[in-house]
Short mmCIF file of C-alpha atoms in Angstrom, two decimals:
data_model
loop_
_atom_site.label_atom_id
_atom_site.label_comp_id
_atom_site.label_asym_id
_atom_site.label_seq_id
_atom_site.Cartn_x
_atom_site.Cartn_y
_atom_site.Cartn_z
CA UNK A 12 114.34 120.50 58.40
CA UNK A 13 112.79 122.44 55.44
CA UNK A 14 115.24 121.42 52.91
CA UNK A 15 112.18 121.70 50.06
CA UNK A 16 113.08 123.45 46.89
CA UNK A 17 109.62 125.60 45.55
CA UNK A 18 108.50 124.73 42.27
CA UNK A 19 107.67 127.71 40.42
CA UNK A 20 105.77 128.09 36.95
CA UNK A 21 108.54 128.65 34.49
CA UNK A 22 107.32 132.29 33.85
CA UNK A 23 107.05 133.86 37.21
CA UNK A 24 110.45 134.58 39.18
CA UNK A 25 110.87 132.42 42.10
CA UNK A 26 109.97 134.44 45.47
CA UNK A 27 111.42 132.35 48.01
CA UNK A 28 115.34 131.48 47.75
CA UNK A 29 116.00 127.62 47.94
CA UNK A 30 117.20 126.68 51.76
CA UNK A 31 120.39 124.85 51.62
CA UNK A 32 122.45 123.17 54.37
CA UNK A 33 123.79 126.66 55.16
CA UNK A 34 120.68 128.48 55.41
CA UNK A 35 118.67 126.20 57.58
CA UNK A 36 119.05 126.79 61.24
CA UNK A 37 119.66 123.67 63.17
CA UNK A 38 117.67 125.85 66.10
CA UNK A 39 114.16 127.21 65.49
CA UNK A 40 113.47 126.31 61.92
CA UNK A 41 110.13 127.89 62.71
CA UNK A 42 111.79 131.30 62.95
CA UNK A 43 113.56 131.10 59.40
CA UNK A 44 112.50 132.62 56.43
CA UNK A 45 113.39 132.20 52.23
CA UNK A 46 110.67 135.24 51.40
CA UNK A 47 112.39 137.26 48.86
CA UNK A 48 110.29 140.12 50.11
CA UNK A 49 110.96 139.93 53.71
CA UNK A 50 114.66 139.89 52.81
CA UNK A 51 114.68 142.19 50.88
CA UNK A 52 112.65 144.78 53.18
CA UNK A 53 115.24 143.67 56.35
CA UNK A 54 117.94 144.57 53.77
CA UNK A 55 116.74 148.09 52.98
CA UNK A 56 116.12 148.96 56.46
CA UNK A 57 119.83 148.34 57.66
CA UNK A 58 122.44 150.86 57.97
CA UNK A 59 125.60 148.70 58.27
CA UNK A 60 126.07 144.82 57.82
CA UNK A 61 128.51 142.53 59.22
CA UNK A 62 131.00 141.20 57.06
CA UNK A 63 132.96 137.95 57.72
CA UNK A 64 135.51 136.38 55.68
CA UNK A 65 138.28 134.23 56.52
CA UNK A 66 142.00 135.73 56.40
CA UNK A 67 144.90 133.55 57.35
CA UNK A 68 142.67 130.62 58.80
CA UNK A 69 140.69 133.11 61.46
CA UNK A 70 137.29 134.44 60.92
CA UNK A 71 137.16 138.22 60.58
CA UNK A 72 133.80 140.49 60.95
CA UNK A 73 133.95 144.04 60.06
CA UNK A 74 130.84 146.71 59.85
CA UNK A 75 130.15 148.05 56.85
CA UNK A 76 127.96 150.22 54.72
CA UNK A 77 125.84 148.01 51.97
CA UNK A 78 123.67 149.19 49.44
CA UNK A 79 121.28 146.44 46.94
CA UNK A 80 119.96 146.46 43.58
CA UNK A 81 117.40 144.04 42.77
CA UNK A 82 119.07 140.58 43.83
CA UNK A 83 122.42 141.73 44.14
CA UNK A 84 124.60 143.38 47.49
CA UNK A 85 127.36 146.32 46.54
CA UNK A 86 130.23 146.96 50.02
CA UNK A 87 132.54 149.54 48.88
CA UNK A 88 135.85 150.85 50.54
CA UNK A 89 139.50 151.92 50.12
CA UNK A 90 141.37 150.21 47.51
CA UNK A 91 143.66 149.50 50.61
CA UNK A 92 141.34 148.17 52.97
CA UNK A 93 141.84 144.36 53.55
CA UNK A 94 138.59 142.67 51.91
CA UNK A 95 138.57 144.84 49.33
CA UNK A 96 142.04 144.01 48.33
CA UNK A 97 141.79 140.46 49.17
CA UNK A 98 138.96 140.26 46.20
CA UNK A 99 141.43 142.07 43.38
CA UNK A 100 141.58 140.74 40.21
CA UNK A 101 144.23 138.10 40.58
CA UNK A 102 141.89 136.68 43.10
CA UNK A 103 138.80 134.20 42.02
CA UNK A 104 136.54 135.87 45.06
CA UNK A 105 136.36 135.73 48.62
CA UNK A 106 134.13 133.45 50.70
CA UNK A 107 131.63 136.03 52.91
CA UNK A 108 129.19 135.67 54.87
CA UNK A 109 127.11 139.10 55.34
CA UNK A 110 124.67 139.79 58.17
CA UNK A 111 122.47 142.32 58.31
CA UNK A 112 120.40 142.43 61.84
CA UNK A 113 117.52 144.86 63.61
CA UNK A 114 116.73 144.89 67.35
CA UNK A 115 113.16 145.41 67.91
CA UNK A 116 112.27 145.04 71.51
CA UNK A 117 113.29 143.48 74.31
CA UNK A 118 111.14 140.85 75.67
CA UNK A 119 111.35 140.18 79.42
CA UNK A 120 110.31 137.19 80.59
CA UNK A 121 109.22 136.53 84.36
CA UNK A 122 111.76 133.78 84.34
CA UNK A 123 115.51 134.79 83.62
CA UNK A 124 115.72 131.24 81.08
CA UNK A 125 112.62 132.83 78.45
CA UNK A 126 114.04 136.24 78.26
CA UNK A 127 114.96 137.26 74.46
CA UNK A 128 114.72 139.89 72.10
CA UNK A 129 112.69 140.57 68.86
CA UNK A 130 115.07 140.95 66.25
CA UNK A 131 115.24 140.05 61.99
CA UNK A 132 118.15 139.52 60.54
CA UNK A 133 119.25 137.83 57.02
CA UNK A 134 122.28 136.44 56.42
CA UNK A 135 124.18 135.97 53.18
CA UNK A 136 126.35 133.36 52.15
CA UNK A 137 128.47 133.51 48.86
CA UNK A 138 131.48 134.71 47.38
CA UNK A 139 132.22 138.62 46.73
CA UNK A 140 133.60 139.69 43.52
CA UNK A 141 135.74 143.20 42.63
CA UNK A 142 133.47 144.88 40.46
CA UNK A 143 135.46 145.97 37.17
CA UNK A 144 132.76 147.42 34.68
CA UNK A 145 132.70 150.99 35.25
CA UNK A 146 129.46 151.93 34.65
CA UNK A 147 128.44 149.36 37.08
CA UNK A 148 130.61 150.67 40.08
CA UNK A 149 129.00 153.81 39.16
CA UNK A 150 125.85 152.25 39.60
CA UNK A 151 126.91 150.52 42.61
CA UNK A 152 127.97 153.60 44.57
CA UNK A 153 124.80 155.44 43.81
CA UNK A 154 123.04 152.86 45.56
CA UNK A 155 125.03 152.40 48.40
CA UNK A 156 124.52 156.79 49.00
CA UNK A 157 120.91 156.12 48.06
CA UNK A 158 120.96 153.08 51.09
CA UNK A 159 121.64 155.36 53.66
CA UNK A 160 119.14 157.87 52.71
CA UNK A 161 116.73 157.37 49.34
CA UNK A 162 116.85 159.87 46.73
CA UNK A 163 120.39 161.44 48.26
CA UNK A 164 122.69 160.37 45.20
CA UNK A 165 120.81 162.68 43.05
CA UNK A 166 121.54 165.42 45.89
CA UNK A 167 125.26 165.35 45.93
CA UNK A 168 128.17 165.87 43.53
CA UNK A 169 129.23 163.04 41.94
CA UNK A 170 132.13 160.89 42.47
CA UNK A 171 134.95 162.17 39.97
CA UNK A 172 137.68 159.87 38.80
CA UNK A 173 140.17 159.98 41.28
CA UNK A 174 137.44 159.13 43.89
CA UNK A 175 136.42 156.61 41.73
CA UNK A 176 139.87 155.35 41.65
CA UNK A 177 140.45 155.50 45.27
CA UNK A 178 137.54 153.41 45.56
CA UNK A 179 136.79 149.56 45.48
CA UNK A 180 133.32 147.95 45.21
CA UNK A 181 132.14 144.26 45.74
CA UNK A 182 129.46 142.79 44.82
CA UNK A 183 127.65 139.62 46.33
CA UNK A 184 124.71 138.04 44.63
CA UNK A 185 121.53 136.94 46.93
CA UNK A 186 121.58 133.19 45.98
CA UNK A 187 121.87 131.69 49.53
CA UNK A 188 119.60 133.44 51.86
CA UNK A 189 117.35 133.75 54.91
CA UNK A 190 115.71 135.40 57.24
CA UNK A 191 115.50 134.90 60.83
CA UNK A 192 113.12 136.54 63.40
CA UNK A 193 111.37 136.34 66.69
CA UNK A 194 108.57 138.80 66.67
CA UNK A 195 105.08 138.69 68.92
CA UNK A 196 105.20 138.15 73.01
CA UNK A 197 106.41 136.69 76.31
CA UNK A 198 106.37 133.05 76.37
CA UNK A 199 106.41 131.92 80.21
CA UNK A 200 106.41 128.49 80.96
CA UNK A 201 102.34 128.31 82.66
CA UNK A 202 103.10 127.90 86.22
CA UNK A 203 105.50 131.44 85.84
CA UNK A 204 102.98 133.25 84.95
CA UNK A 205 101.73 134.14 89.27
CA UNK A 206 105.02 135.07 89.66
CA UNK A 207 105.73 138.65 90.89
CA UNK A 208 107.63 140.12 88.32
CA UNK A 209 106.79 142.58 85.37
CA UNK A 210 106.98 140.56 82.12
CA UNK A 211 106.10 142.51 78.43
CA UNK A 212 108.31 143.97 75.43
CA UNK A 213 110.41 147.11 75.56
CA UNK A 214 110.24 148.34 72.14
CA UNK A 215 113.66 149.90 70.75
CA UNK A 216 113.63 153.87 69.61
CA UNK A 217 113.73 154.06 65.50
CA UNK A 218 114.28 156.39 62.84
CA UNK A 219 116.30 159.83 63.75
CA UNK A 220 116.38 162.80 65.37
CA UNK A 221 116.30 166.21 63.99
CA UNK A 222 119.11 166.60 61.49
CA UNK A 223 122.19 168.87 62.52
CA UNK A 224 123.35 171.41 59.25
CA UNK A 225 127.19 171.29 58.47
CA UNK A 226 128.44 174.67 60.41
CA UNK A 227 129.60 175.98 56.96
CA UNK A 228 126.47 175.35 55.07
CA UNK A 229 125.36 178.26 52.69
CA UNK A 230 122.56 180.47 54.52
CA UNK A 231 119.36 179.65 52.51
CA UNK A 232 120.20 175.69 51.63
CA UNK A 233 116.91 174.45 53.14
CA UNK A 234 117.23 170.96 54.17
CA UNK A 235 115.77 168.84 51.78
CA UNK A 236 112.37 166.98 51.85
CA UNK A 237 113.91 163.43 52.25
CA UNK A 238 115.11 164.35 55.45
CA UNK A 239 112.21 166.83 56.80
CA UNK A 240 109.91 163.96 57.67
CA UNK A 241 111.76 161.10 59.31
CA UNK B 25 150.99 151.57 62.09
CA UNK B 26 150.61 151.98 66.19
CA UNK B 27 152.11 148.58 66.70
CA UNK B 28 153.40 149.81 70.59
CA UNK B 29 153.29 148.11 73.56
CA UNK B 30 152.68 150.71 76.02
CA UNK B 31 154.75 150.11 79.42
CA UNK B 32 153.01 150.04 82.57
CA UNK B 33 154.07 150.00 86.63
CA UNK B 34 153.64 146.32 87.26
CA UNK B 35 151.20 148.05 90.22
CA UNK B 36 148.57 149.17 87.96
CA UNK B 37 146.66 146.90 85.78
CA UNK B 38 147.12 147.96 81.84
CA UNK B 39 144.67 150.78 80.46
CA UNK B 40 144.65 149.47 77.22
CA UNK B 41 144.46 146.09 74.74
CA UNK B 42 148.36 145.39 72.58
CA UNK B 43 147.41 146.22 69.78
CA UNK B 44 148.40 142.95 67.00
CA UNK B 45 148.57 142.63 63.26
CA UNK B 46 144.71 141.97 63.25
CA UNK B 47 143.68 145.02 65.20
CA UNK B 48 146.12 147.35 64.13
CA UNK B 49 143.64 148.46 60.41
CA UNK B 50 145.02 149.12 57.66
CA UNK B 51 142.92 152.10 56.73
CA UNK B 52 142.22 155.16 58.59
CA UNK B 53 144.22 153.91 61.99
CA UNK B 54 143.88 157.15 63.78
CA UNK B 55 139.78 155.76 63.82
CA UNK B 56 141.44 153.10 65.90
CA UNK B 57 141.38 153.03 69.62
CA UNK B 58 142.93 150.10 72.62
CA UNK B 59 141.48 152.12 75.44
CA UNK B 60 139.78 149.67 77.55
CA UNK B 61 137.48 151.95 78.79
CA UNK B 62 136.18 153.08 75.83
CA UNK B 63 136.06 149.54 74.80
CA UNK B 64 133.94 148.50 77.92
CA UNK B 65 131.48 150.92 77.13
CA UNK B 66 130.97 150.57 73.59
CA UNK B 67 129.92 146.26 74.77
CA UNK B 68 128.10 147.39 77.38
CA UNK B 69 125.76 150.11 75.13
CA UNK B 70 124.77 146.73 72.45
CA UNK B 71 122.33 144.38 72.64
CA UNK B 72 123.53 142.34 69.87
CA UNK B 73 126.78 141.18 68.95
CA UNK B 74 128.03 139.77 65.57
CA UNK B 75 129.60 136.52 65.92
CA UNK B 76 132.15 135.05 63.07
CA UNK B 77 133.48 131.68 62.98
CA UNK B 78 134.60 129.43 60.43
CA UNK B 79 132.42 126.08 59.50
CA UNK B 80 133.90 124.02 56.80
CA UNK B 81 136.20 126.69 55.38
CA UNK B 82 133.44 129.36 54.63
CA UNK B 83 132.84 132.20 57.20
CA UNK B 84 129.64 132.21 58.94
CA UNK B 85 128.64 135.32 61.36
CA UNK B 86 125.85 135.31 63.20
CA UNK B 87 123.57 137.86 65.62
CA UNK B 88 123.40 137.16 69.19
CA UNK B 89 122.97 138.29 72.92
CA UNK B 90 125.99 138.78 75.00
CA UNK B 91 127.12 139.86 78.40
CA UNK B 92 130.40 141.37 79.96
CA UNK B 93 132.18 140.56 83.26
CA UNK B 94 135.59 142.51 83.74
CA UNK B 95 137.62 140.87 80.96
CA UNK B 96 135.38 138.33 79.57
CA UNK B 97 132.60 138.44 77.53
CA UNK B 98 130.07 135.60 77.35
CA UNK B 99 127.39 134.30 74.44
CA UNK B 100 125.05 131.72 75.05
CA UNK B 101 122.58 129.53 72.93
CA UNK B 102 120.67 125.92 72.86
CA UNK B 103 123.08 123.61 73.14
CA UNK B 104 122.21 122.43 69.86
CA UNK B 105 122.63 125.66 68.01
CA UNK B 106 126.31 125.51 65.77
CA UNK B 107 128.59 127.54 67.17
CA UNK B 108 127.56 126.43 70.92
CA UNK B 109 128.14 122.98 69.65
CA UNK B 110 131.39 123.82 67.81
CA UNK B 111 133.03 124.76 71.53
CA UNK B 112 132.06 121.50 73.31
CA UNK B 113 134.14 119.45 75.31
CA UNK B 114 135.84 117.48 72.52
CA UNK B 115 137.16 120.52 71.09
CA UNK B 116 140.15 122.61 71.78
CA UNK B 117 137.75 125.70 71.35
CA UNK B 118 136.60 127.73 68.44
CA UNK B 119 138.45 130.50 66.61
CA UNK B 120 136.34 133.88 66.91
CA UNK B 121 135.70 137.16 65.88
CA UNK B 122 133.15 139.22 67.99
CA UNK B 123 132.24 142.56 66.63
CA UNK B 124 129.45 144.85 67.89
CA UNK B 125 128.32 147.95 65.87
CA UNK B 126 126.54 151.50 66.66
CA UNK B 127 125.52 153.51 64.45
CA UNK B 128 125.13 157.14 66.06
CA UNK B 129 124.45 159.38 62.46
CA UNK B 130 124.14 159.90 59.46
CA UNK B 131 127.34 161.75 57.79
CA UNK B 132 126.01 163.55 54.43
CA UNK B 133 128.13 165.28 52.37
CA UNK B 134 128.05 167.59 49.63
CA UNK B 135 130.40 164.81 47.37
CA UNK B 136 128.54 161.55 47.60
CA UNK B 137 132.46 160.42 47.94
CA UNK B 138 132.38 162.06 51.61
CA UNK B 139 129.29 160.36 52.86
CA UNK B 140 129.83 158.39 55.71
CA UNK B 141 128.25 157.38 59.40
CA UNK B 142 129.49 158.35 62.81
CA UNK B 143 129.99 154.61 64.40
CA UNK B 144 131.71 152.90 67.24
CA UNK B 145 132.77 149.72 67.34
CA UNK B 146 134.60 146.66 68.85
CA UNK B 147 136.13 143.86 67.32
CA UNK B 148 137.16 141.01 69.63
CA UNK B 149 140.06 138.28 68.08
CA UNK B 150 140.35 134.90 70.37
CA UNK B 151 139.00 131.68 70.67
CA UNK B 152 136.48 130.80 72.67
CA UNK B 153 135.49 128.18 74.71
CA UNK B 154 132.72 125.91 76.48
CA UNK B 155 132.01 126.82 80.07
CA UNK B 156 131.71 124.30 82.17
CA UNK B 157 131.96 125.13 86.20
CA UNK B 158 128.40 125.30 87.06
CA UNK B 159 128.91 128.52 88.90
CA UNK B 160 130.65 130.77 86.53
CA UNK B 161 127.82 129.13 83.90
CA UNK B 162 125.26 130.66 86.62
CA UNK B 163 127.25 134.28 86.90
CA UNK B 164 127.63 134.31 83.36
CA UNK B 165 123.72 134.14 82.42
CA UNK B 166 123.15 136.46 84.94
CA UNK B 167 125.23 138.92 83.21
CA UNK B 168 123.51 138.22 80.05
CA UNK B 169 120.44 139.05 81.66
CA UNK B 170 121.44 142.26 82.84
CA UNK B 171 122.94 143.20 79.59
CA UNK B 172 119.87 143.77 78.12
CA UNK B 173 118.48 145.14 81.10
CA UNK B 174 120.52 146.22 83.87
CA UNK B 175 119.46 144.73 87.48
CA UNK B 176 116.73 142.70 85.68
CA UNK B 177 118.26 139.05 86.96
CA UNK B 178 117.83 139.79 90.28
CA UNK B 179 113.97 140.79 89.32
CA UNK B 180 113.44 136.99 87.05
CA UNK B 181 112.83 133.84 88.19
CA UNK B 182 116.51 131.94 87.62
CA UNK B 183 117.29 129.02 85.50
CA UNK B 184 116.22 125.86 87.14
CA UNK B 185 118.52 122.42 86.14
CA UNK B 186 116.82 121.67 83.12
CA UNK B 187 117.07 125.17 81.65
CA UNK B 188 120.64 125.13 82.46
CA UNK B 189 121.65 121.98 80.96
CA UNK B 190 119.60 123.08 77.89
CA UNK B 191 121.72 126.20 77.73
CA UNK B 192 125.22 126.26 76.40
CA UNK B 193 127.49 129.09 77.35
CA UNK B 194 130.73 130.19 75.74
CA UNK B 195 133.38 132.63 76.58
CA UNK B 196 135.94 134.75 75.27
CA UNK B 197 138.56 136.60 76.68
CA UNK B 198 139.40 140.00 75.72
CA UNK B 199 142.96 140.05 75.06
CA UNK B 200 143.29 140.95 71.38
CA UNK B 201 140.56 143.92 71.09
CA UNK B 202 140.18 147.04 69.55
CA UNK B 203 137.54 149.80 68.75
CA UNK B 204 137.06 151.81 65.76
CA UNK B 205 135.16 155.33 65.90
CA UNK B 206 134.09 158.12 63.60
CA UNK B 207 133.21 160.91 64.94
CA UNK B 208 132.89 164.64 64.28
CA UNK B 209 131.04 166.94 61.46
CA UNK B 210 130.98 166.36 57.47
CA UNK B 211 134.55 166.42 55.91
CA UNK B 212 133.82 167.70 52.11
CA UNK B 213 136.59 169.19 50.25
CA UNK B 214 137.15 173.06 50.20
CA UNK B 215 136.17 173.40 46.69
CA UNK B 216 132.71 171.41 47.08
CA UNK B 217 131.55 174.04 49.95
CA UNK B 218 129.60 175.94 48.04
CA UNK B 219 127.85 173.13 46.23
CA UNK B 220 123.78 173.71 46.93
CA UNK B 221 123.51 170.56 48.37
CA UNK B 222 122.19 170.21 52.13
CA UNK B 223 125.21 168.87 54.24
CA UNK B 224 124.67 168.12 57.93
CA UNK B 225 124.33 164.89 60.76
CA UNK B 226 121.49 163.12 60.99
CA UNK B 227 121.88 161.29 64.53
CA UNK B 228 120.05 158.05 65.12
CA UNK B 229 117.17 157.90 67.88
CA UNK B 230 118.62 155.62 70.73
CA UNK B 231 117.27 154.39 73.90
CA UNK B 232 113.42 152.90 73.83
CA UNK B 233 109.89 153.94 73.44
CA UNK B 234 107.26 152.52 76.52
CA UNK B 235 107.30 149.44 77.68
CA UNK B 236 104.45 147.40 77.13
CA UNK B 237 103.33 144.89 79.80
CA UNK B 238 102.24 141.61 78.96
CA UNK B 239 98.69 140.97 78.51
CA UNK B 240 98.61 138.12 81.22
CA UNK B 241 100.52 140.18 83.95
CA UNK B 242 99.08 140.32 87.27
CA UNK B 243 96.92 143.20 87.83
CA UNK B 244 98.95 145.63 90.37
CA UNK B 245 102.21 144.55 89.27
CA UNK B 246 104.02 147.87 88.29
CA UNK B 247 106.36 149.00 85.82
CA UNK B 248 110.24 148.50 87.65
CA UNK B 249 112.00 151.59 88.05
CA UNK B 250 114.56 150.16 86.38
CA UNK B 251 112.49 150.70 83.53
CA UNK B 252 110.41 153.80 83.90
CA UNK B 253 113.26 156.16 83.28
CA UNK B 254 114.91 155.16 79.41
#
């Protein structure tokens, strides 16, 4: 177990989250991580997390866009949609749990028992709040446009105020965190290793394809540098 | 709400999942699908699903491997790993959600309100529970196997008796499923179409880059076709 809280010099921010009961695996403790960094960059790299909360006794996991500011995680939806309405105002928060995971490569093993994948994922415990302020929400969505492709909220027409109406945001600070990941190679048991079959990593396709202009776009709108080199 | 039961001949097995109060959603149900098929082959596309249970009242949702046979899915572990442990013998099983994500593109509008991502996904409600019979254990790690990489357990050394008992394997039927899809071009409003702003899809690269072999392998072992064609 790595239940150790870091002692850091009163001046610098901490750069490792403190491991609590939640966030240390009872399974490969090796492969966990509290690095604020490494979070942080697993985070940014994500297109949708998974969302859990519990509704009626039953766990419930939904995908969802994400965006982050500093040490803080926006999810925005309908006003009607079911998390966001179970964190309104008469509500003191809902328990989550957010995931956010990447699939590297696959790693094949020569025996069926050591075959795994590469993957990083952080996970988030805490409770999600209805964000109020507006100039925060404002903020919020920004970043959430600006997840899915940096520098795009500048590049679109702002929400107005019946989308901002229409829309609820929740916030979920990064207090109990960590990383988990299996990176590097095959690991056969020794007397595998004669055996007959292929055994390496399959490495997973990232990044995108050539983007794919809107039928109705204006002749001349070039596409945009934050796209042109994925 | 699409809360039907569609009739069938008592012949032909049904096409599609009930839909219940937790898959019919409360936003955007014409995203919704029951259509087995469809649900079939978003599972079978992942290599990781989300897993959500509920561990001392908080929600907790996890990434892990799975594998499909017919109606069933399976997810396995260390026996000592949480939610493997939650299912054992002494407990009536463990309440579930099972969700697995793609993300297929990038939606981006000319109102930041509009952006979105083209996604399919499943979300399984049930409760799952410890396998025990040694041979559907055996099946159902085979079919984990070949998740990942289809006809790969046949080319793998398989689990001896210690592996096995060190491996826990759950299932969960799928009986209360559905999928959710967006699909289709950029949606902005009529009046934002002549905005200057770039609109298009920006589909995600899928599939895998080359494989690379493990720096022990045997010289002369090659590359399985069932890898050499991604």
């Amino acid at each position: 177990m790595q239940a150790t809280t870091q002692t850091q010099p009163p001046s610098q921010p901490a750069t490792t989250y403190p491991p609590t009961d939640r966030t240390v695996p009872t399974r490969s403790p090796d492969r966990a991580s509290y690095d604020k960094e490494l979070v942080h960059s697993i985070l940014d790299e994500g297109y949708v997390c998974h969302l859990g909360f519990v509704r009626d006794g039953s766990p419930v996991v939904l995908p969802t866009l994400y965006g982050r500011i500093g040490e803080r995680l926006y999810v925005h939806g309908s006003t009607g949609s079911r998390p966001l309405r179970m964190t309104g105002a008469a509500d003191p928060g809902l328990p989550v749990c957010l995931t956010v995971t990447h699939v590297d490569a696959l790693v094949l093993a020569r025996s069926a028992f050591h075959h795994s994948i590469n993957y990083r994922s952080v996970v988030v415990h805490g409770t999600a709040y209805d964000v109020t302020d507006p100039e925060e929400k404002r903020t919020a969505l920004d970043a959430l446009v600006d997840h899915v492709v940096p520098g795009r909220s500048a590049d679109s027409r702002p929400a107005d105020k019946k989308e901002l109406a229409a829309t609820a945001v929740i916030r979920l600070d990064l207090d109990e965190v960590s990383a988990k990941l299996r990176t590097g190679g095959v690991n056969d048991e020794p007397e595998d290793l004669a055996l007959p079959h292929w055994a390496g990593l399959v490495p997973l396709r990232k990044g995108y394809d050539a983007p794919v202009a809107d039928p109705g776009l204006d002749a001349g709108t070039e596409l945009p540098d934050y796209l042109s080199a994925p």
